[in-house]
PDB file of C-alpha atoms in Angstrom:
ATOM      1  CA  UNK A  25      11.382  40.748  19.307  1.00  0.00           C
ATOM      2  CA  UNK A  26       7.928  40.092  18.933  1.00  0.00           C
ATOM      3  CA  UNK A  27       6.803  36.427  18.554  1.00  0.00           C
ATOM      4  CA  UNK A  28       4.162  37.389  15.532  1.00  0.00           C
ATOM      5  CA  UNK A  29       6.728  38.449  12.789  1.00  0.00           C
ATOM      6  CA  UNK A  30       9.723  36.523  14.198  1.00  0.00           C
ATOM      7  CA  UNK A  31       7.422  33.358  13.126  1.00  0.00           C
ATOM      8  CA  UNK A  32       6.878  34.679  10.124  1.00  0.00           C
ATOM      9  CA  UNK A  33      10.449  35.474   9.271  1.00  0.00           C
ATOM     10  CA  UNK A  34      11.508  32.266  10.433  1.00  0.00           C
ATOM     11  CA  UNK A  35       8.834  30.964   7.514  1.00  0.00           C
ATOM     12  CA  UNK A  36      11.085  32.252   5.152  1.00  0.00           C
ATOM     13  CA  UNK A  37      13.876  30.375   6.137  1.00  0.00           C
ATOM     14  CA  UNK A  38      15.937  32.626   7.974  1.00  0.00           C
ATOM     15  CA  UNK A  39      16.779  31.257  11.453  1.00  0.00           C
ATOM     16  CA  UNK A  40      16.627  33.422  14.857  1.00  0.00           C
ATOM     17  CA  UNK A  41      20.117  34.992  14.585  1.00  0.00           C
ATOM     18  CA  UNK A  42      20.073  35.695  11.563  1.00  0.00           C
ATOM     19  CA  UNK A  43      16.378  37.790  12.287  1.00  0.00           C
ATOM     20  CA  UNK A  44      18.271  39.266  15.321  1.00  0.00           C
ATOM     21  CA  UNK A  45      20.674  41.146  13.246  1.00  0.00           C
ATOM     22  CA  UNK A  46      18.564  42.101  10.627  1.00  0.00           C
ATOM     23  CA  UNK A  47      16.144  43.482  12.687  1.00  0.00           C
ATOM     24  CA  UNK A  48      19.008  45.571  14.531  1.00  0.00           C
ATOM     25  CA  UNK A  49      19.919  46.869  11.630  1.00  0.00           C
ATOM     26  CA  UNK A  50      16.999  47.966  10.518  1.00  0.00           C
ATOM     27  CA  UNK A  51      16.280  49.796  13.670  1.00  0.00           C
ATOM     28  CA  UNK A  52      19.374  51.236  14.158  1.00  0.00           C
ATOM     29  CA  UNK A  53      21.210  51.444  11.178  1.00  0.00           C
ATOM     30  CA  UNK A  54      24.690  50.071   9.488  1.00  0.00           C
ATOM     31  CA  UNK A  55      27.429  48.728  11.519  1.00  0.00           C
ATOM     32  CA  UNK A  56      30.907  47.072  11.815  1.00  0.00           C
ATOM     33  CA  UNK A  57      30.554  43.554  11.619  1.00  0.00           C
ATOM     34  CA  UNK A  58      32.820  43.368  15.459  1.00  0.00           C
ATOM     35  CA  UNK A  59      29.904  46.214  16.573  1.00  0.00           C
ATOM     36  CA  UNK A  60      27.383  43.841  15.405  1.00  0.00           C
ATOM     37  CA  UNK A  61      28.487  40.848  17.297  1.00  0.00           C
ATOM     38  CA  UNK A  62      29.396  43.212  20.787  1.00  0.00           C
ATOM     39  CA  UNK A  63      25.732  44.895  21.024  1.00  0.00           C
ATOM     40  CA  UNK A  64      23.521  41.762  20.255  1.00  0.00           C
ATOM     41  CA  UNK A  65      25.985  39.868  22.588  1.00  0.00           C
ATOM     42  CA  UNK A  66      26.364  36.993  19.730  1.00  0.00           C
ATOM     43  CA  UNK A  67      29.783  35.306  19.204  1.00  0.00           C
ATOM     44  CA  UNK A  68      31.403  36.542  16.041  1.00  0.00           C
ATOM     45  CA  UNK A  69      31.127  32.868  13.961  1.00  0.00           C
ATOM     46  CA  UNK A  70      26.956  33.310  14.740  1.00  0.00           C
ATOM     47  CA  UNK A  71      27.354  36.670  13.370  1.00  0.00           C
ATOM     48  CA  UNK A  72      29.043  35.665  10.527  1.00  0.00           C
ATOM     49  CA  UNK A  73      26.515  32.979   9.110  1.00  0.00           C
ATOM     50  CA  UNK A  74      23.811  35.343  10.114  1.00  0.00           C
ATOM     51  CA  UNK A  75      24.912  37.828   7.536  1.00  0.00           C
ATOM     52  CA  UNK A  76      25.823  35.064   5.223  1.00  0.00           C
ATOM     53  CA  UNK A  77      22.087  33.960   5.245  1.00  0.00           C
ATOM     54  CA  UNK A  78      20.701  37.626   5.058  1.00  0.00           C
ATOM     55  CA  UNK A  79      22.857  38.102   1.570  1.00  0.00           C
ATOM     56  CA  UNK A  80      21.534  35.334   0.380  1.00  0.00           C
ATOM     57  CA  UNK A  81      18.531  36.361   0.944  1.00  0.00           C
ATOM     58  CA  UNK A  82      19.002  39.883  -0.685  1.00  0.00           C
ATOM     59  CA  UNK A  83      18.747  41.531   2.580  1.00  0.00           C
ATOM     60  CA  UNK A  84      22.092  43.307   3.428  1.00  0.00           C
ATOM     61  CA  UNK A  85      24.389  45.157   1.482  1.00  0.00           C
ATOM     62  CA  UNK A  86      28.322  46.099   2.618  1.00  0.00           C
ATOM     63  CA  UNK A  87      28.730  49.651   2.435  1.00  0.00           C
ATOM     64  CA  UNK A  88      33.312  49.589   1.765  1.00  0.00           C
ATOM     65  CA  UNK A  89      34.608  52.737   3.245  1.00  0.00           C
ATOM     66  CA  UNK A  90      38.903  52.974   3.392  1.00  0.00           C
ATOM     67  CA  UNK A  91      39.956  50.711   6.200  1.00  0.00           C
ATOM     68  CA  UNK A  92      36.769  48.655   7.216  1.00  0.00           C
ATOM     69  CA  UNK A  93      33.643  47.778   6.026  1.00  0.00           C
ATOM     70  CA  UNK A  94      29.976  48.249   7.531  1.00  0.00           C
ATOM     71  CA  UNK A  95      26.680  45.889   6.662  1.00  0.00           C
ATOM     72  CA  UNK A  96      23.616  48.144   6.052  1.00  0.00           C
ATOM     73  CA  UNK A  97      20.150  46.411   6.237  1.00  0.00           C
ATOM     74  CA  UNK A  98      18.016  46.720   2.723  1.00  0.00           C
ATOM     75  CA  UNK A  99      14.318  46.817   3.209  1.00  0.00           C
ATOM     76  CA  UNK A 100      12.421  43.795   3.386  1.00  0.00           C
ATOM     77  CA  UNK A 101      10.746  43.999   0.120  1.00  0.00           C
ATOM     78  CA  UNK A 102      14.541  43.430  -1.175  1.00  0.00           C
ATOM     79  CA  UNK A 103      13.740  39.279  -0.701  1.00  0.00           C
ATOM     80  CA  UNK A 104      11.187  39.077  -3.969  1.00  0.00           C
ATOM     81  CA  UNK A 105      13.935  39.132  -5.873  1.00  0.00           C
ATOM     82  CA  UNK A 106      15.092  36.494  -4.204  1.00  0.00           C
ATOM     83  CA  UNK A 107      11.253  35.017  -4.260  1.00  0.00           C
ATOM     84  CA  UNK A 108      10.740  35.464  -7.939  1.00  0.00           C
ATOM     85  CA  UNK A 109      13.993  33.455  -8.489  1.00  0.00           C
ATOM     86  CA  UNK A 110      13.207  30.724  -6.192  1.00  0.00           C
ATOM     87  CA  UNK A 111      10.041  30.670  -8.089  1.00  0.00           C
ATOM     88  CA  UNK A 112      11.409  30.364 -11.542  1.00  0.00           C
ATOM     89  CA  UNK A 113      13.673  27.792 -10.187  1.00  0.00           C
ATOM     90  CA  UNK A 114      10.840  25.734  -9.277  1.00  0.00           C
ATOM     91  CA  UNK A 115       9.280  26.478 -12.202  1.00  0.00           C
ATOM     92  CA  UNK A 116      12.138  24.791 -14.249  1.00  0.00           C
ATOM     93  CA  UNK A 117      12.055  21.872 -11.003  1.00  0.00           C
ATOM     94  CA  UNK A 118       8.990  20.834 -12.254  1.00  0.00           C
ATOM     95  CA  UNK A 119       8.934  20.869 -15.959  1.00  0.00           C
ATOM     96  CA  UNK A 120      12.366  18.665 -15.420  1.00  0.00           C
ATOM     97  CA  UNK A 121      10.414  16.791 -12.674  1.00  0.00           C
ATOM     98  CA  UNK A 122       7.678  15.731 -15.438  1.00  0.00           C
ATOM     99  CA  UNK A 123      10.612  14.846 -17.811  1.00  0.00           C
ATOM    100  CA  UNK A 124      12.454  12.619 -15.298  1.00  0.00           C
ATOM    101  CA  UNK A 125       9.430  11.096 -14.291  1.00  0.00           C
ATOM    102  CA  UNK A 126       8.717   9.804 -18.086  1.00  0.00           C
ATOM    103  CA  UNK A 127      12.243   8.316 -18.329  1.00  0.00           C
ATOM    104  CA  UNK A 128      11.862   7.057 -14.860  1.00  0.00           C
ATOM    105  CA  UNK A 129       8.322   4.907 -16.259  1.00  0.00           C
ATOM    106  CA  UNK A 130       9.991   3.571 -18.960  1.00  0.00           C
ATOM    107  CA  UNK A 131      12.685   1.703 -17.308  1.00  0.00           C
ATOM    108  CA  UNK A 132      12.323  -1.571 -17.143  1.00  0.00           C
ATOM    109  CA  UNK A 133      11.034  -3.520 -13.885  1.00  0.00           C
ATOM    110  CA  UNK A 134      13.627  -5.588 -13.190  1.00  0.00           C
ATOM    111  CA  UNK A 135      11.723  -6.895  -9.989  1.00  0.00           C
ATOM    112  CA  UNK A 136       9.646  -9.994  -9.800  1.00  0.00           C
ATOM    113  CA  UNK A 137       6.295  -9.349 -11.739  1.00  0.00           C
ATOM    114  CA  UNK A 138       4.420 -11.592  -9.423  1.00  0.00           C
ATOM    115  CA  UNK A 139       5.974 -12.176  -5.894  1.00  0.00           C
ATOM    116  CA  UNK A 140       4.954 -15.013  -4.127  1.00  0.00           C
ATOM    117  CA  UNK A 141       3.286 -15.010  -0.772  1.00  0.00           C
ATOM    118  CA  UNK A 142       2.166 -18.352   1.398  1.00  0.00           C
ATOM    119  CA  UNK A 143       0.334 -18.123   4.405  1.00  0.00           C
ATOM    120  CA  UNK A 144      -0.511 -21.272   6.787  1.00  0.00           C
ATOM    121  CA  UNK A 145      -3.736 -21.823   8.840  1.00  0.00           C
ATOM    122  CA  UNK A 146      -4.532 -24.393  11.518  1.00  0.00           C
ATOM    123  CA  UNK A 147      -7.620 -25.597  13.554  1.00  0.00           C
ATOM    124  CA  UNK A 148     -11.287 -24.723  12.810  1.00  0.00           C
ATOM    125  CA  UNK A 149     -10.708 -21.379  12.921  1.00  0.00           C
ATOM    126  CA  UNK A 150      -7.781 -21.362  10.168  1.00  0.00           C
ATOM    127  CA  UNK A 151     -10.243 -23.809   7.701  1.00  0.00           C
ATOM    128  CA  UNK A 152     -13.147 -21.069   8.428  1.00  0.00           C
ATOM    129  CA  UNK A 153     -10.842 -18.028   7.642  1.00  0.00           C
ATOM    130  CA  UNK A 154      -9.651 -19.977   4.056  1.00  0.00           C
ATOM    131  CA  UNK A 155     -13.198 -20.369   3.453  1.00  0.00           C
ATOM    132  CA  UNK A 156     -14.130 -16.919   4.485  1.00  0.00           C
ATOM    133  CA  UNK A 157     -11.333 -15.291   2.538  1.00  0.00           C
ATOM    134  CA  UNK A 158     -13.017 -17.142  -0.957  1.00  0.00           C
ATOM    135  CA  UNK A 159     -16.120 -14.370  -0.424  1.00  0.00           C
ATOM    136  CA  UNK A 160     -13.001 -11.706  -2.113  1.00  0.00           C
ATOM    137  CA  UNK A 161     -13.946 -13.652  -5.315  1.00  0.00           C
ATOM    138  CA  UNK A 162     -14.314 -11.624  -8.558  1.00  0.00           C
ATOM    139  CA  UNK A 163     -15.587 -14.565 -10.617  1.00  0.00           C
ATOM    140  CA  UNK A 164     -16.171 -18.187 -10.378  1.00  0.00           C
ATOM    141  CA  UNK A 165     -14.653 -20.266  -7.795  1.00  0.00           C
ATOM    142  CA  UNK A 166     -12.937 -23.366  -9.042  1.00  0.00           C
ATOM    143  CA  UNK A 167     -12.805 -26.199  -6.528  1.00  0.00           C
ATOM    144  CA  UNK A 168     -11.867 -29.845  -5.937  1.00  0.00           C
ATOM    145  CA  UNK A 169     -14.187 -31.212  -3.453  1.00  0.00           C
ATOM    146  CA  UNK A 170     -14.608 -34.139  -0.983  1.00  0.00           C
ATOM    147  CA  UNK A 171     -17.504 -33.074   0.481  1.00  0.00           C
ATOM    148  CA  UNK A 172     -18.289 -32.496   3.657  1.00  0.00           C
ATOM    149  CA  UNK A 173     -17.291 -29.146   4.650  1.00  0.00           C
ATOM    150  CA  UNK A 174     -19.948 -28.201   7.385  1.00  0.00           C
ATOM    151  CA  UNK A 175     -19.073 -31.201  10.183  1.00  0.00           C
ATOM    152  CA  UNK A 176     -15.490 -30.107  10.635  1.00  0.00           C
ATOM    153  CA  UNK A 177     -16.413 -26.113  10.127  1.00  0.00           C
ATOM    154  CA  UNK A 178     -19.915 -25.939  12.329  1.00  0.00           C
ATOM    155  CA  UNK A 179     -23.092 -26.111  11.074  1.00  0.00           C
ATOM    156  CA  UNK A 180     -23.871 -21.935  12.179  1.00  0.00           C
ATOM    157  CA  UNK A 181     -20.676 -21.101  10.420  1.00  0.00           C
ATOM    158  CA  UNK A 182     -21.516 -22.641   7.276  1.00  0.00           C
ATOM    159  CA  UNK A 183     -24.830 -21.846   7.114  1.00  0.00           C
ATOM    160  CA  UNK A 184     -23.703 -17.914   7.431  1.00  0.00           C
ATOM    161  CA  UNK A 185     -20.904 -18.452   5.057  1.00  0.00           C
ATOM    162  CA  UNK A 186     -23.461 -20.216   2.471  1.00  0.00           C
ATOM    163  CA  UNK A 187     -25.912 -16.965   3.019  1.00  0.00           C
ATOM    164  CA  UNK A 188     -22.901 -14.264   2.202  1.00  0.00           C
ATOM    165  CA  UNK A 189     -21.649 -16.469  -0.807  1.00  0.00           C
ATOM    166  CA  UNK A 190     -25.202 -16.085  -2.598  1.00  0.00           C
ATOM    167  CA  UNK A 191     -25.675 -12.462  -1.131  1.00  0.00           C
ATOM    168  CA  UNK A 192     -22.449 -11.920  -3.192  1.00  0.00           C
ATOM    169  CA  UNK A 193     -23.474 -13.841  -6.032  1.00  0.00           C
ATOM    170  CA  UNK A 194     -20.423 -16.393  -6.031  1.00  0.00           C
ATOM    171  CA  UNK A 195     -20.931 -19.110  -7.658  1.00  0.00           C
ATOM    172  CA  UNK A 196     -17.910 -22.853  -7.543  1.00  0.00           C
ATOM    173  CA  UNK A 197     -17.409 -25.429 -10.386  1.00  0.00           C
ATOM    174  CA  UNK A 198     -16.473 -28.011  -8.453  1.00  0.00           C
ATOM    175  CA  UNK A 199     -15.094 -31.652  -9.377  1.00  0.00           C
ATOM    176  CA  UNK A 200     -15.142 -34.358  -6.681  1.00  0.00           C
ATOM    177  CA  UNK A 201     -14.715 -38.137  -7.341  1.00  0.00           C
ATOM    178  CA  UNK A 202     -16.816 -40.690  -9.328  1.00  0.00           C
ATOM    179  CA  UNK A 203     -17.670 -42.308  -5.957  1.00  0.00           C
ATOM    180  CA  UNK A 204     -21.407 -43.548  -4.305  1.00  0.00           C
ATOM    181  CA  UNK A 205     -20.427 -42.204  -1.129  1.00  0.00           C
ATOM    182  CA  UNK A 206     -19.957 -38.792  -2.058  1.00  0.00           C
ATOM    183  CA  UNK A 207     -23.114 -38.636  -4.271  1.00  0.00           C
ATOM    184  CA  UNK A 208     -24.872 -39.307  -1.273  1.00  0.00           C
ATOM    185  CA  UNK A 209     -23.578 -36.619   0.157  1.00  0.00           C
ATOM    186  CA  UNK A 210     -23.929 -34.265  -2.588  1.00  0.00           C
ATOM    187  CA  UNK A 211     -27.851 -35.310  -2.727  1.00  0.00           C
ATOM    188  CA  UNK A 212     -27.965 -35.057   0.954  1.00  0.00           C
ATOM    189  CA  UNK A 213     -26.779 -31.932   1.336  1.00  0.00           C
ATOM    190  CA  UNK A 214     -28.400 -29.784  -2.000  1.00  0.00           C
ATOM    191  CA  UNK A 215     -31.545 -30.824  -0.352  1.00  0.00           C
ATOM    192  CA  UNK A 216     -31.119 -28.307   2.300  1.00  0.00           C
ATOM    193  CA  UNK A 217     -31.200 -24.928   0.787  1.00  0.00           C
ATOM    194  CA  UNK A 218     -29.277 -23.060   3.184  1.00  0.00           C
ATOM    195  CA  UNK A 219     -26.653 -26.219   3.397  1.00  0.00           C
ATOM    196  CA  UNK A 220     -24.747 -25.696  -0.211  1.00  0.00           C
ATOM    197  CA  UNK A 221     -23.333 -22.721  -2.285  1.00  0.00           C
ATOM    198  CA  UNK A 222     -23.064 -25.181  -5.589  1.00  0.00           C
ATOM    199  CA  UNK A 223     -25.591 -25.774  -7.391  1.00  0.00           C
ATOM    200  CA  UNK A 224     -26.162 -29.045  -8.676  1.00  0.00           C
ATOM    201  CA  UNK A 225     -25.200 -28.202 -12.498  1.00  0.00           C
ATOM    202  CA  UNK A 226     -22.269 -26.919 -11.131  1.00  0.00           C
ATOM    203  CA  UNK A 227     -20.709 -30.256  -9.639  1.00  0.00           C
ATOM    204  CA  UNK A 228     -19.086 -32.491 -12.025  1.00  0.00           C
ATOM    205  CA  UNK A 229     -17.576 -36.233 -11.170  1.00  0.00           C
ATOM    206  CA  UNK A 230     -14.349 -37.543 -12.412  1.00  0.00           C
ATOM    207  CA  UNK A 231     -12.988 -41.228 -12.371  1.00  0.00           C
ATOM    208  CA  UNK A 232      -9.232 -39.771 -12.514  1.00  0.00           C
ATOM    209  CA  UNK A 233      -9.293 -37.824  -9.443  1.00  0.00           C
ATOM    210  CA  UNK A 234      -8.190 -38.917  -5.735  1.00  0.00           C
ATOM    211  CA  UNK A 235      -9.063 -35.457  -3.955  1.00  0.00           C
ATOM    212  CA  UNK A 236      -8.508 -35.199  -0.325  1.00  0.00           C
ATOM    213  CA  UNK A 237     -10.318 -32.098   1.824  1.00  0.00           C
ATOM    214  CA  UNK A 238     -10.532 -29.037  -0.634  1.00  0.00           C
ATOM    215  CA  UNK A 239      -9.266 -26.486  -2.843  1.00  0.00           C
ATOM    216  CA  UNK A 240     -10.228 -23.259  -4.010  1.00  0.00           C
ATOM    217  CA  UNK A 241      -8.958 -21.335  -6.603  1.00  0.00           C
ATOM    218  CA  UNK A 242     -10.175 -18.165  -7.284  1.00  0.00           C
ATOM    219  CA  UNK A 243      -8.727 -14.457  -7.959  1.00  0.00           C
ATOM    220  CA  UNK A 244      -4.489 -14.937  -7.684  1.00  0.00           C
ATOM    221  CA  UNK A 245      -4.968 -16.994  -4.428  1.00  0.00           C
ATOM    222  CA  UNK A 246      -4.482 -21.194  -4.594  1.00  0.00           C
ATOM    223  CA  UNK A 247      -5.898 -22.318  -1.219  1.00  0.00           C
ATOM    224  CA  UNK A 248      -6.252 -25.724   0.236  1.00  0.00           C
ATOM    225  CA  UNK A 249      -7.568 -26.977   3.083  1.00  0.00           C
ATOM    226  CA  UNK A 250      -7.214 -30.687   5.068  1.00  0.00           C
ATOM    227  CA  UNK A 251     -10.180 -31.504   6.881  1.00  0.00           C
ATOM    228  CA  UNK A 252      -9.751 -34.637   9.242  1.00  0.00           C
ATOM    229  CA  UNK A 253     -11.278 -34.732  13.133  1.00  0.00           C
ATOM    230  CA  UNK A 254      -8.084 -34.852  14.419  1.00  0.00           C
ATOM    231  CA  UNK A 255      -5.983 -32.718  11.687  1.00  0.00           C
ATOM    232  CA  UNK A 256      -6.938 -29.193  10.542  1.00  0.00           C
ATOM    233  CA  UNK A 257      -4.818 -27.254   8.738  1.00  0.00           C
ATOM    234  CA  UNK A 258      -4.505 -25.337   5.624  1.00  0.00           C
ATOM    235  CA  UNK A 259      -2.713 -22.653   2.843  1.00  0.00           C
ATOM    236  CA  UNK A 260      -3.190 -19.899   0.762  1.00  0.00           C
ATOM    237  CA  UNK A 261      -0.959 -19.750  -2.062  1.00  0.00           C
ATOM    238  CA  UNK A 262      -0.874 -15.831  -3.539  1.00  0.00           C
ATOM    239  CA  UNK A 263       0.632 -15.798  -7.279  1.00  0.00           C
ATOM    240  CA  UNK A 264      -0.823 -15.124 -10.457  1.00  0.00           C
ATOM    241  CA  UNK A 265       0.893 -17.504 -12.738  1.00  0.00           C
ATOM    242  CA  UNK A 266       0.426 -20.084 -10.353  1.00  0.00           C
ATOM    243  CA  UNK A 267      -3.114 -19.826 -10.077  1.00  0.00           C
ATOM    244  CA  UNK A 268      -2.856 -19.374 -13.891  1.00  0.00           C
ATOM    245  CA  UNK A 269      -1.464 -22.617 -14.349  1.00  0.00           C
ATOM    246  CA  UNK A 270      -3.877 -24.862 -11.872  1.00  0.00           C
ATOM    247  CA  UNK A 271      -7.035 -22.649 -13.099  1.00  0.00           C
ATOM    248  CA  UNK A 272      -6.371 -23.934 -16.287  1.00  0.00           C
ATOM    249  CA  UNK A 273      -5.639 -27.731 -15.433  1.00  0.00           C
ATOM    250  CA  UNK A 274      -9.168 -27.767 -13.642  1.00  0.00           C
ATOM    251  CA  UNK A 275     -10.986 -26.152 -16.411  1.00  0.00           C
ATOM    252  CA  UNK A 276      -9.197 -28.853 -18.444  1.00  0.00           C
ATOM    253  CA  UNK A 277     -10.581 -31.453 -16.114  1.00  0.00           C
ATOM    254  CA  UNK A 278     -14.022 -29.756 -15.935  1.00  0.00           C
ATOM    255  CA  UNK A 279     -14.415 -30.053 -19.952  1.00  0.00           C
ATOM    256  CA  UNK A 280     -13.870 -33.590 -19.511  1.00  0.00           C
ATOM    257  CA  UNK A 281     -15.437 -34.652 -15.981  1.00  0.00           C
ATOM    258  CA  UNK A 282     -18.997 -36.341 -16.243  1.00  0.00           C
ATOM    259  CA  UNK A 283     -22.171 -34.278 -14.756  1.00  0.00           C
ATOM    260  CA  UNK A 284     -23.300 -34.947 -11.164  1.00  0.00           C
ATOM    261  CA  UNK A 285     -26.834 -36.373 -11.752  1.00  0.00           C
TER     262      UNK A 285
END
């Protein structure tokens, strides 16, 4: 057999023996089944699910004469019949499909609505990639502050990081403590334009807070981030109703907390 139509048969779904016997009958006309399986040199049981295949396929009739029976091949054209039924089958597949995949959208989702997801940093690197990550931001930026990001982060790194948060358009409320030391660092540091993503109306002071390194809350992510010389590390909370819940407690704050002047 030639490799060009026996790929093409086999496209239909009928498999090689089942093309072997067909084709023989075609050729040379109808035969006992035992005739069959001696002059293609198949084993009966291959000959057997060969012609089970080709009447499924609306390719072979049994021609009954007294004592025994002979298979006689149909011409090919015989299989749109079985086409156009395999057609209106999945015809009828799909309409159901749509209607199963309406009752499917209406169940209810019994799994969690917001899964949870934590994910630790450590070292320079991890504080930079926390900081990095708050770029994602769709709106504002929420933040408790101690101030003093840039010593433990590198001054090139912030600087860049500074740059891509106004390229961006970001913009932080952030609350640190009611304390002299950090409003001299808050002066310091919003005198050097490149130095500070906050603007100064932005920062506001409270007497009831005792923040250590930072947070930032922003999107569905809670991140903090301890900054010491000898002790870097950091989170990233991902939930929505927990970021929900501390978004609105520092927007409570913020209402309340004095103006950096």
């Amino acid at each position: 057999m030639t490799k060009s139509y026996v790929s093409q048969l086999l496209g239909y779904g009928l498999n090689e023996a089942g093309i072997q016997v067909y084709v023989f009958l075609l050729q040379h006309g109808e035969f006992r089944i035992s005739d069959i399986a001696n002059m293609n040199q198949l084993p009966r049981t291959t000959v057997y699910e060969a012609l089970k295949q080709l009447r499924k396929f609306g390719l072979i009739e049994e021609i009954t004469f007294e004592n025994y029976k002979k298979i006689h091949a149909l011409p090919f054209t015989s299989i749109r019949h079985h086409i156009d039924e395999k057609t209106a089958q999945l015809k009828d597949l799909k309409l159901e499909a749509r209607e199963i995949e309406r009752t499917l959208q209406g169940l209810p989702n019994l799994r969690s609505q917001t899964p949870t997801k934590v994910r630790y940093y450590d070292g320079v690197s991890g504080a930079r990639q926390i900081f990095w990550n708050s770029l994602k931001a769709k709106d504002t930026v929420y933040v408790y502050s101690s101030w003093g990001r840039s010593p433990y982060m590198g001054k090139a790194f912030y600087e860049k990081f500074v740059a891509e948060s106004r390229n961006r358009h970001i913009t932080e409320r952030v609350l640190v403590e009611n304390n002299h030391r950090i409003h001299e660092r808050i002066s310091e540091d919003l005198g050097k334009t490149d130095f500070s993503r906050s603007k100064l109306q932005n920062i506001r002071a409270s007497n009831k807070l005792d923040i250590a390194g930072e947070v930032l809350i922003y999107n569905n992510i809670y991140a903090q981030v301890t900054l010491k010389q000898d002790f870097i590390t950091g989170f990233e909370i991902e939930n929505q109703k927990f970021v929900d819940m501390q978004r609105s407690i520092i927007e409570a704050l913020w209402k309340k907390a004095r103006l950096f002047k």
